[in-house]
PDB file of N, CA and C in Angstrom:
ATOM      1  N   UNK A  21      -7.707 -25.016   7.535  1.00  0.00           N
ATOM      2  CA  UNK A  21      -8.079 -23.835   6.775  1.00  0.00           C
ATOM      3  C   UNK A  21      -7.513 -23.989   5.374  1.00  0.00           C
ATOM      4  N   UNK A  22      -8.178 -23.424   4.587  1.00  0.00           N
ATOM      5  CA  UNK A  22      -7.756 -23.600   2.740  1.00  0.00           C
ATOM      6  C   UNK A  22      -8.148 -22.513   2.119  1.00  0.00           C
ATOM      7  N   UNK A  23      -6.881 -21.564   1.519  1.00  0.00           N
ATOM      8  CA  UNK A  23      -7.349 -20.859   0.619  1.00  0.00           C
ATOM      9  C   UNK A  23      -7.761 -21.151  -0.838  1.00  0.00           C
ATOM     10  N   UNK A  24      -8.948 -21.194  -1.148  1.00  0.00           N
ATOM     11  CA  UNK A  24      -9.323 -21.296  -2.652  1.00  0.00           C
ATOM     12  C   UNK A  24      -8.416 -19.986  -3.537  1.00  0.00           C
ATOM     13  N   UNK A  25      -8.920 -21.009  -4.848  1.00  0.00           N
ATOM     14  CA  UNK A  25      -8.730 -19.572  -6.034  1.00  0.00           C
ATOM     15  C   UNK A  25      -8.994 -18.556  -6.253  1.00  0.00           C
ATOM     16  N   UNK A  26     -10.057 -18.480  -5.895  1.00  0.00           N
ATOM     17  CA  UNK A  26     -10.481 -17.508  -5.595  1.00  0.00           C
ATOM     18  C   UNK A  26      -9.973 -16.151  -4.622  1.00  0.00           C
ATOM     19  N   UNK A  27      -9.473 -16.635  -3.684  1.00  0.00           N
ATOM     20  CA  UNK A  27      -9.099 -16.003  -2.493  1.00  0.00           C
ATOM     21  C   UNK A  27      -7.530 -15.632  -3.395  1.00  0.00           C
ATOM     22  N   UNK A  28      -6.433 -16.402  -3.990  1.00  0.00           N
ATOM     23  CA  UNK A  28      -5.253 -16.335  -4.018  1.00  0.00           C
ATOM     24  C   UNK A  28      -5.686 -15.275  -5.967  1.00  0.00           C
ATOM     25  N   UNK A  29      -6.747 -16.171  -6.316  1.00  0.00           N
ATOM     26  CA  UNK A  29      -6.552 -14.633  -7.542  1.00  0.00           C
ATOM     27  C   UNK A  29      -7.155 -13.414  -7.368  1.00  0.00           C
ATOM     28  N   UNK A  30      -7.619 -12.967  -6.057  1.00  0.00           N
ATOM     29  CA  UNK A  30      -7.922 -11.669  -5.268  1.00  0.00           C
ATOM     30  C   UNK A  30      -6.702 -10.986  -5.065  1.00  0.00           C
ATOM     31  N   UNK A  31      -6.298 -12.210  -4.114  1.00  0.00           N
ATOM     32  CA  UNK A  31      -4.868 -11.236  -3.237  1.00  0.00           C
ATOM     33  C   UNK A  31      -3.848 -11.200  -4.670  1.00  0.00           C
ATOM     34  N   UNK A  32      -3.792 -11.478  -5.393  1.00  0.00           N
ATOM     35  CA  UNK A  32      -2.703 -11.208  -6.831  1.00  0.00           C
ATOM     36  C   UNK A  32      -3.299 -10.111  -7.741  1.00  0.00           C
ATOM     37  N   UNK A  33      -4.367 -10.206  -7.733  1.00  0.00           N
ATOM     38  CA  UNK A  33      -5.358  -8.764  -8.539  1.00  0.00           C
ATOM     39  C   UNK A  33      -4.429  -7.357  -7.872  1.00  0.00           C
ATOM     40  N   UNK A  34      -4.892  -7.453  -6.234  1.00  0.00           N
ATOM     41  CA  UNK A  34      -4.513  -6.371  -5.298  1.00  0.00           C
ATOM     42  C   UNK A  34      -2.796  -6.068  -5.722  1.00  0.00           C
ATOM     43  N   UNK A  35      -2.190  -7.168  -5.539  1.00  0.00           N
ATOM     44  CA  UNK A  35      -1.006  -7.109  -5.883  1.00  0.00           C
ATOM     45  C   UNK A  35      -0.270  -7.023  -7.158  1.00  0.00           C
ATOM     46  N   UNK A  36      -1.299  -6.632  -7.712  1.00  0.00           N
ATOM     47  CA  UNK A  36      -1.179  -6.562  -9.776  1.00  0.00           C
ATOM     48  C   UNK A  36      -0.208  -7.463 -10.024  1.00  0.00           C
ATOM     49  N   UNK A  37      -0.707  -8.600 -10.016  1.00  0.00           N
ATOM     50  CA  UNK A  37       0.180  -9.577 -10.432  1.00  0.00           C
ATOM     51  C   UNK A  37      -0.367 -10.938 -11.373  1.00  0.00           C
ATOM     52  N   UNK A  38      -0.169 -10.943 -12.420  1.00  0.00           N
ATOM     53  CA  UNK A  38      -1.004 -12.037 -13.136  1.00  0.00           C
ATOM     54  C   UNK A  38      -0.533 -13.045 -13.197  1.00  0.00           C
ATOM     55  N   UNK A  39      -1.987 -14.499 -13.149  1.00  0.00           N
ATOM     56  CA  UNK A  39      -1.397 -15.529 -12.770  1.00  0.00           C
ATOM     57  C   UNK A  39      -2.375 -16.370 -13.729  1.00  0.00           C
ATOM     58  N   UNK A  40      -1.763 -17.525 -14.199  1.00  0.00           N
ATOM     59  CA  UNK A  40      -2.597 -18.642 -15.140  1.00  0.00           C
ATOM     60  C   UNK A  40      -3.056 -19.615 -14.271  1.00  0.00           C
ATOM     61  N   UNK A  41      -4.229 -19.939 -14.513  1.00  0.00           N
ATOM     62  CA  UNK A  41      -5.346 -20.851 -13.716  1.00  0.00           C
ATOM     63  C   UNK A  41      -4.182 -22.064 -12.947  1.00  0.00           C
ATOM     64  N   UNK A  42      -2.346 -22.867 -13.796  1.00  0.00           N
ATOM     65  CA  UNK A  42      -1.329 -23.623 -12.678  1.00  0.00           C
ATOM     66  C   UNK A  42      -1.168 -22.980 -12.440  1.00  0.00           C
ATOM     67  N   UNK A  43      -0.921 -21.498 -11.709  1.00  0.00           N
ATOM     68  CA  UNK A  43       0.187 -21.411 -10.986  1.00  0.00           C
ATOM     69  C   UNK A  43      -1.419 -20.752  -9.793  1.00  0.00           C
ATOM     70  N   UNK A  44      -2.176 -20.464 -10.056  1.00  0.00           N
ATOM     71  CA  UNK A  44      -3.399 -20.137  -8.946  1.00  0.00           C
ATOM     72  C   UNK A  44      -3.914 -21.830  -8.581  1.00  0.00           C
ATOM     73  N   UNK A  45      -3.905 -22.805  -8.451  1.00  0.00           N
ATOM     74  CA  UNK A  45      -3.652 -23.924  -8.431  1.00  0.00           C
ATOM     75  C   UNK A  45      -2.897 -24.063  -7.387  1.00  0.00           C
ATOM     76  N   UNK A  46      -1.377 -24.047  -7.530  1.00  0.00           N
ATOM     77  CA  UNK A  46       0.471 -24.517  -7.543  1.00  0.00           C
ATOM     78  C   UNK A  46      -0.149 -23.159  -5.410  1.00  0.00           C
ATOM     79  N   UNK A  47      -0.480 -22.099  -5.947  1.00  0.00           N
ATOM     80  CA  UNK A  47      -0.138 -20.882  -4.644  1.00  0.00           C
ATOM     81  C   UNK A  47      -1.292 -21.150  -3.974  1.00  0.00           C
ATOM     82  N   UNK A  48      -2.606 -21.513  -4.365  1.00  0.00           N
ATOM     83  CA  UNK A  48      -3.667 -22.223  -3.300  1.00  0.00           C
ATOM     84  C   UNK A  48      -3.187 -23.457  -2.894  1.00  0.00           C
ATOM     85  N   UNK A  49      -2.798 -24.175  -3.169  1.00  0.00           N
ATOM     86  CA  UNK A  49      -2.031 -25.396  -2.195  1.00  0.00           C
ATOM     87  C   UNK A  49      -0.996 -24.936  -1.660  1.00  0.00           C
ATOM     88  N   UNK A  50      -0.095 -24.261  -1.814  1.00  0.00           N
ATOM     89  CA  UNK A  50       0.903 -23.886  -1.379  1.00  0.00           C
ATOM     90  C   UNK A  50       0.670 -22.891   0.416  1.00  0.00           C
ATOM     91  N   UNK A  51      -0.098 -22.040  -0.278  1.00  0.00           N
ATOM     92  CA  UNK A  51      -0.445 -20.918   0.659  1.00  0.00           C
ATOM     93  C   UNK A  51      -1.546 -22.060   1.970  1.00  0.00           C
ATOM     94  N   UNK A  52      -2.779 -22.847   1.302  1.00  0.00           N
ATOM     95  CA  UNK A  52      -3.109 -24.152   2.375  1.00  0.00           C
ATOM     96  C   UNK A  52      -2.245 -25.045   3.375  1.00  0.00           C
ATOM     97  N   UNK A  53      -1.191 -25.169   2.547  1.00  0.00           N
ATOM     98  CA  UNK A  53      -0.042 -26.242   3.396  1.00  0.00           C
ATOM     99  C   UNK A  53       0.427 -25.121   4.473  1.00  0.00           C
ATOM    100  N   UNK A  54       0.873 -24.027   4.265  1.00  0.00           N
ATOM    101  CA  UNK A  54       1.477 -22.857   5.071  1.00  0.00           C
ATOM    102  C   UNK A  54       0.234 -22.929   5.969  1.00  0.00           C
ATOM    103  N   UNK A  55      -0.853 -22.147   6.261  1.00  0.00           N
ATOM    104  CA  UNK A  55      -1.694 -21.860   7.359  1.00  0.00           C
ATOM    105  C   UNK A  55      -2.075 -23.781   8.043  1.00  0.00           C
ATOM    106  N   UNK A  56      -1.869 -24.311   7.293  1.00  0.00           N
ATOM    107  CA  UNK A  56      -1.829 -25.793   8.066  1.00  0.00           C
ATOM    108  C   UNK A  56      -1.088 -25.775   9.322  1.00  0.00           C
ATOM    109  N   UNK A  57       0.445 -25.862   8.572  1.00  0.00           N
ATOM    110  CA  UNK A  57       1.698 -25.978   9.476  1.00  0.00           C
ATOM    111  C   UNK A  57       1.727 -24.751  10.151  1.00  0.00           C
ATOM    112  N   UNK A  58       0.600 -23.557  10.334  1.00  0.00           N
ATOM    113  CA  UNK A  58       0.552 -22.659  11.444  1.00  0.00           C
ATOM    114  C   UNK A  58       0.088 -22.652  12.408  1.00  0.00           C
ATOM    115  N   UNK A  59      -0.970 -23.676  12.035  1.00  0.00           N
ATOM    116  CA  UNK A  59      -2.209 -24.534  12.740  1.00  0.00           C
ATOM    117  C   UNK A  59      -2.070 -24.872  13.725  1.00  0.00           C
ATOM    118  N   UNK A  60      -0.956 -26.259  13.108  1.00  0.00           N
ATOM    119  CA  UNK A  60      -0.053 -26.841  13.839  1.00  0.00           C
ATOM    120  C   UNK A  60       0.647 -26.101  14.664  1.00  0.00           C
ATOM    121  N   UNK A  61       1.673 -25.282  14.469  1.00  0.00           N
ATOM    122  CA  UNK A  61       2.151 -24.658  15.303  1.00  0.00           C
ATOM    123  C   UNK A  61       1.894 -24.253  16.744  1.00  0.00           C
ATOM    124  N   UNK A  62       0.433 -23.598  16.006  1.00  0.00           N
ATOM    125  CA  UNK A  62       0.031 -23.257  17.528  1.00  0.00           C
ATOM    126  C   UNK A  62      -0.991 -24.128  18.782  1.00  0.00           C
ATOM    127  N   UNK A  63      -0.616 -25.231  18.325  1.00  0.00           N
ATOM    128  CA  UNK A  63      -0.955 -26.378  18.795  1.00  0.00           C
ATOM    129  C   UNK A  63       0.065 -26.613  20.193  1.00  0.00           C
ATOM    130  N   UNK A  64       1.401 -26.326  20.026  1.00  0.00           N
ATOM    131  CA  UNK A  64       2.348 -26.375  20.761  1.00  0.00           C
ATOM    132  C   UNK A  64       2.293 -25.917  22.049  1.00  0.00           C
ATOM    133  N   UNK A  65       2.522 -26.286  23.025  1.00  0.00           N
ATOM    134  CA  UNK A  65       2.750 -25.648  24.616  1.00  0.00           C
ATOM    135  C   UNK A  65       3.852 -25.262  24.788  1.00  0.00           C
ATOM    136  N   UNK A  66       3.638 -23.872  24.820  1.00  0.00           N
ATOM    137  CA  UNK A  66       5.322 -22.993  25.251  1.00  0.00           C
ATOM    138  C   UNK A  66       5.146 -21.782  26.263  1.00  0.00           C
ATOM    139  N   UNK A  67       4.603 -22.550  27.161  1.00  0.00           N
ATOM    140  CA  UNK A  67       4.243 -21.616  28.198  1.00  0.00           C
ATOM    141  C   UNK A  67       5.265 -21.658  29.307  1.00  0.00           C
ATOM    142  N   UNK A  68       5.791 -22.786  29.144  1.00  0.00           N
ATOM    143  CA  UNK A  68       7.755 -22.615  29.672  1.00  0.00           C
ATOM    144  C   UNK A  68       8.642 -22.340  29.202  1.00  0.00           C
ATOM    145  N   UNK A  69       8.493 -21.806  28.094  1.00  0.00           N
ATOM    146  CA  UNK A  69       9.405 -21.509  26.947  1.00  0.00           C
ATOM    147  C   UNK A  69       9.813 -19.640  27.164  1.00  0.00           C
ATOM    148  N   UNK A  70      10.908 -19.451  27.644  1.00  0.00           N
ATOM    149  CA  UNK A  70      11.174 -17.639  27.928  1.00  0.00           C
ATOM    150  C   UNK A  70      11.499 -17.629  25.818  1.00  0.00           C
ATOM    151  N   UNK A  71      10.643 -16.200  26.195  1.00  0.00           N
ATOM    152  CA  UNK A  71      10.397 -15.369  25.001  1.00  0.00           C
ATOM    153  C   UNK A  71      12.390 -14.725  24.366  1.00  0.00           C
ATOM    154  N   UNK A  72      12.643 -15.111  23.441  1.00  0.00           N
ATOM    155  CA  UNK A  72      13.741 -15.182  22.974  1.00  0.00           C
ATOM    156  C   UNK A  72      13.794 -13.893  21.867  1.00  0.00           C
ATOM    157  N   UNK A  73      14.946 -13.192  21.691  1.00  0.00           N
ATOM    158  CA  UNK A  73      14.827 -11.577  21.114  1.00  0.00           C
ATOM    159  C   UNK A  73      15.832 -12.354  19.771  1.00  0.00           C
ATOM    160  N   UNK A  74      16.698 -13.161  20.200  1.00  0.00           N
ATOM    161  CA  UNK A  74      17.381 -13.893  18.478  1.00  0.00           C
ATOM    162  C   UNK A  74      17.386 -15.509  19.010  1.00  0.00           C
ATOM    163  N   UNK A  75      17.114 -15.969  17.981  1.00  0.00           N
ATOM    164  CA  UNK A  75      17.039 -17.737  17.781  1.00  0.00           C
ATOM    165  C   UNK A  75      18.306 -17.974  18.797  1.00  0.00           C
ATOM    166  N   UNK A  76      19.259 -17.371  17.993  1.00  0.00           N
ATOM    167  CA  UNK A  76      20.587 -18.256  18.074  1.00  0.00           C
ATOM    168  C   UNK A  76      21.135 -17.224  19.074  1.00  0.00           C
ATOM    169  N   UNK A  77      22.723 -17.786  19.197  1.00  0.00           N
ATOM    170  CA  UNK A  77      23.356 -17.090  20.091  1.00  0.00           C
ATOM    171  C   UNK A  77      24.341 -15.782  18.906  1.00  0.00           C
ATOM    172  N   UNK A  78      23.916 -15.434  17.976  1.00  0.00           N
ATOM    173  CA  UNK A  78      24.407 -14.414  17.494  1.00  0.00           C
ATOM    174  C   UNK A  78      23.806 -12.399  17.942  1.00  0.00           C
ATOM    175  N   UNK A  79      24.794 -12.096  17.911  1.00  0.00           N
ATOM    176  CA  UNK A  79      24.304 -10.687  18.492  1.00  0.00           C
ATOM    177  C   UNK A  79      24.649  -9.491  17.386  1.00  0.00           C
ATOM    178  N   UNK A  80      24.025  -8.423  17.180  1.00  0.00           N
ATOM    179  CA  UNK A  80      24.211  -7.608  16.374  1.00  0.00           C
ATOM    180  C   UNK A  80      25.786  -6.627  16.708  1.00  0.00           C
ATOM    181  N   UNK A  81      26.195  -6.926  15.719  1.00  0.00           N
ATOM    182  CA  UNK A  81      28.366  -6.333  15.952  1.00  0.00           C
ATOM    183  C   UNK A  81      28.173  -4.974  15.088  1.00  0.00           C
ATOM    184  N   UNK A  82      27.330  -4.291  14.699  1.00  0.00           N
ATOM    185  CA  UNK A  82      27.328  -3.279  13.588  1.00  0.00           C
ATOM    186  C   UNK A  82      27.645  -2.548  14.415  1.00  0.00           C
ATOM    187  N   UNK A  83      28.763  -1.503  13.709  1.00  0.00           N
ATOM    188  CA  UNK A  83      29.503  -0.543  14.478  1.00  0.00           C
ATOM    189  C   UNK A  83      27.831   0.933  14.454  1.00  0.00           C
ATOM    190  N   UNK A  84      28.389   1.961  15.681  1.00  0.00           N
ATOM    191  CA  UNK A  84      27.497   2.766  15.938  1.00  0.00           C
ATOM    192  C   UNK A  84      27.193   3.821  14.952  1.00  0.00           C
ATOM    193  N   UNK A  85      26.359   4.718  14.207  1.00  0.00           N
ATOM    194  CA  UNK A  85      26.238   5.301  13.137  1.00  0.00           C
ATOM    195  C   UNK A  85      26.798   6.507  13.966  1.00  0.00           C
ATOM    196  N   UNK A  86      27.681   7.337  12.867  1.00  0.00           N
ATOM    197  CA  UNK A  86      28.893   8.438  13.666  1.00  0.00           C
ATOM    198  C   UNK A  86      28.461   9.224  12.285  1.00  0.00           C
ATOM    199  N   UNK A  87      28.015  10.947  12.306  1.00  0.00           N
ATOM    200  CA  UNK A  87      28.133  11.271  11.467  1.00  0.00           C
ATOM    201  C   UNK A  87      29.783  11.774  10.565  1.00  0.00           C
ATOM    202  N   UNK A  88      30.287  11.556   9.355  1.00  0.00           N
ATOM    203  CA  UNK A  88      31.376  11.766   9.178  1.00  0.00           C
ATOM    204  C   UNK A  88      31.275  12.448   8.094  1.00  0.00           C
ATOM    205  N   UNK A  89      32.829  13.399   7.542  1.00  0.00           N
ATOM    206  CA  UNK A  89      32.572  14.613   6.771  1.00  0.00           C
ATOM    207  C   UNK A  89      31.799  13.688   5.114  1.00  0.00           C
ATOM    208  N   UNK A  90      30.952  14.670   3.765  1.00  0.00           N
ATOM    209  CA  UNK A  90      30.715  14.009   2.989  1.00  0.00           C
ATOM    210  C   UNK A  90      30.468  14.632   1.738  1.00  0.00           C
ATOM    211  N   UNK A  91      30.208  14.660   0.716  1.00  0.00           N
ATOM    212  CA  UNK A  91      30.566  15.443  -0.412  1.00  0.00           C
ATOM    213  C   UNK A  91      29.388  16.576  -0.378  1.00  0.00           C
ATOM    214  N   UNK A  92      29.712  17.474  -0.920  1.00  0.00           N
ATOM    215  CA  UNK A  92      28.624  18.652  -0.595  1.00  0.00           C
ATOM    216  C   UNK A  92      27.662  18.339  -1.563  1.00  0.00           C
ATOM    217  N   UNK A  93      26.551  18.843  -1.382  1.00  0.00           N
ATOM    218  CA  UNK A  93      25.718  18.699  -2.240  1.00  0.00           C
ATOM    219  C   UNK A  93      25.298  19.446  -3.337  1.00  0.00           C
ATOM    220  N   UNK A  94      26.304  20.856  -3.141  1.00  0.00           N
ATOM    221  CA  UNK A  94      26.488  21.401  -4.689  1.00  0.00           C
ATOM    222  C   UNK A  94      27.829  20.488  -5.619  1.00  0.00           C
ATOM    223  N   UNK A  95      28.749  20.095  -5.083  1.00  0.00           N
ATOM    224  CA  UNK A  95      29.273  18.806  -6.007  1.00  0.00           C
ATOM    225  C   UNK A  95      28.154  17.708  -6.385  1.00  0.00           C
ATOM    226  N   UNK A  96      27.676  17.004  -5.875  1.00  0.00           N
ATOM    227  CA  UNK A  96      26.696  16.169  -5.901  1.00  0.00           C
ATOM    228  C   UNK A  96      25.906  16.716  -7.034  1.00  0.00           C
ATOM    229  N   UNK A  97      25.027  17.558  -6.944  1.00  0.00           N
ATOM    230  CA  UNK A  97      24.272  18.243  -7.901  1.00  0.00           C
ATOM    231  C   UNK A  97      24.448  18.367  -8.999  1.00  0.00           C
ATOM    232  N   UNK A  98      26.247  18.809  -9.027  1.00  0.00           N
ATOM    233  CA  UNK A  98      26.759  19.270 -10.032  1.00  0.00           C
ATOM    234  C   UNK A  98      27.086  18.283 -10.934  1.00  0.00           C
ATOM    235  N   UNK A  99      27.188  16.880 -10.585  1.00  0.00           N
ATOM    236  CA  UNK A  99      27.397  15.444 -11.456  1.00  0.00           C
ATOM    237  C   UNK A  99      26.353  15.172 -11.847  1.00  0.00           C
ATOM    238  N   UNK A 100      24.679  15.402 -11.734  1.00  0.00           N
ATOM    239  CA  UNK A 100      23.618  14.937 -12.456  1.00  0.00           C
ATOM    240  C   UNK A 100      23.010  14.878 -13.412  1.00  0.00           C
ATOM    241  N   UNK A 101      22.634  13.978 -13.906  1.00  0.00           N
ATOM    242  CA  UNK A 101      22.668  14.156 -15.793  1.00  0.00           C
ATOM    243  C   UNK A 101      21.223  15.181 -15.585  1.00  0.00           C
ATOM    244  N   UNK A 102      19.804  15.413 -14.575  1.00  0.00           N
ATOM    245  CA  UNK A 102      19.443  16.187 -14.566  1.00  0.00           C
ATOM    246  C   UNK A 102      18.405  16.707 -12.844  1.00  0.00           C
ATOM    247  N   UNK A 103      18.601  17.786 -13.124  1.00  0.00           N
ATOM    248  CA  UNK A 103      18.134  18.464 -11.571  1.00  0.00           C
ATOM    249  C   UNK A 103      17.505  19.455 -11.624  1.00  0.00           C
ATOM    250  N   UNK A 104      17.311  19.536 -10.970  1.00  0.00           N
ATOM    251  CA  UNK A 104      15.553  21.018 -10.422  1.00  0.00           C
ATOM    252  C   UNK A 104      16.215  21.663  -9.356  1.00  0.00           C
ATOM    253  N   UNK A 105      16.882  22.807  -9.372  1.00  0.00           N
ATOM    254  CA  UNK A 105      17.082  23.887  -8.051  1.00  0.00           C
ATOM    255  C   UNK A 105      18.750  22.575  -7.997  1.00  0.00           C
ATOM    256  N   UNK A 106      18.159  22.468  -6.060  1.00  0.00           N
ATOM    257  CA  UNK A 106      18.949  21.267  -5.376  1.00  0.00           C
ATOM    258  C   UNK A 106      18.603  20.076  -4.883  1.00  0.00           C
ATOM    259  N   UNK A 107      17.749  19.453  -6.039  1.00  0.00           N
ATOM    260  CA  UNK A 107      17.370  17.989  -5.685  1.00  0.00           C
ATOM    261  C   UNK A 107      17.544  17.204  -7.328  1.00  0.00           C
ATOM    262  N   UNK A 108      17.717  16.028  -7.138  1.00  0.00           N
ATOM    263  CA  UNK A 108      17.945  15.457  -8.523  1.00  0.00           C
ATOM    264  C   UNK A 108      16.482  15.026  -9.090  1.00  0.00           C
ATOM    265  N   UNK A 109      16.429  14.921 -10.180  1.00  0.00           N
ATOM    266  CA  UNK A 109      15.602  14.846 -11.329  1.00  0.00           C
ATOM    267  C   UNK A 109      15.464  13.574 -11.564  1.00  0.00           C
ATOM    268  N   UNK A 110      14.276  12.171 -11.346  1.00  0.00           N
ATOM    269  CA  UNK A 110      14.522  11.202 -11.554  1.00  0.00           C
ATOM    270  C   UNK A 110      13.086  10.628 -12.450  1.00  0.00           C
ATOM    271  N   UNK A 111      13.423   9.807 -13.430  1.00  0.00           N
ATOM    272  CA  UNK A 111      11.546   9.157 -13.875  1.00  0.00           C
ATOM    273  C   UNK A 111      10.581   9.205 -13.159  1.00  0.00           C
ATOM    274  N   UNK A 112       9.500   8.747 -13.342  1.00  0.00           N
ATOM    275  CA  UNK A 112       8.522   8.675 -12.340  1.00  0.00           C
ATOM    276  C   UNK A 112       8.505   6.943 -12.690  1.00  0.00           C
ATOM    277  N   UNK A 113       8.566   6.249 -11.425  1.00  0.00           N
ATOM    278  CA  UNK A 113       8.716   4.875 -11.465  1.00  0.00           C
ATOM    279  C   UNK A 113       7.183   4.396 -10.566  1.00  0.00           C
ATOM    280  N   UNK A 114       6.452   5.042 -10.293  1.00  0.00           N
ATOM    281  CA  UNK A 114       5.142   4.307  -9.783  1.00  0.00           C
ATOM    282  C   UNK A 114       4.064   5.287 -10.636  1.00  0.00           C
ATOM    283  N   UNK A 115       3.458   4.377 -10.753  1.00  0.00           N
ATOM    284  CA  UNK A 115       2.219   5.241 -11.622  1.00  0.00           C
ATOM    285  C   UNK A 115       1.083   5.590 -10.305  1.00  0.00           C
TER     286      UNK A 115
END
C-alpha cells in the first residue's frame, strides 16, 4: 500500500498544516514505509501468543487519587489578573 501526495497533502489541509512539495515527498514515503511494516506485521502468526495488558514486566505504582483539603476558590479568584462572576477569564485560543 502507498500513500501518494496527494493523499498526505489532504490529510495536512484537514490538519491545517502547511507543507512544501520535500517535505509532502519526505511524509509520503515515510507514511508508505509505515503501512508496509504493518503489512508485514500482520503477516505474523500469534495465535499462541496470550494477549498481554503491558509489554514488559512493569506495573502501574501511582498512588490512589484521595481527595485532600485545597485553596478555596474565592482565594483562587481573587489572584486573577481577570474573571467573570467565579470562573477565570482566559483568550480565546481556538478560532
Amino acid at each position: 500500500m502507498s500513500i501518494d501526495k496527494a493523499a498526505v497533502s489532504h490529510i495536512a489541509k484537514l490538519a491545517h498544516i502547511e507543507l512544501n512539495d520535500t517535505e509532502l515527498t519526505k511524509f509520503s514515503t515515510q507514511l508508505t514505509d509505515i503501512l508496509n511494516y504493518i503489512d508485514k506485521l500482520k503477516e505474523l502468526d500469534v495465535k499462541e501468543v496470550a494477549p498481554l495488558v503491558h509489554a514488559g514486566e512493569l506495573h502501574n505504582i501511582s498512588r490512589d487519587d484521595k481527595p485532600a483539603p485545597s485553596i478555596s476558590k474565592e482565594s483562587a479568584i481573587k489572584n486573577a489578573p481577570d474573571k467573570d462572576e467565579n470562573f477565570f477569564k482566559v483568550y480565546k485560543v481556538i478560532e
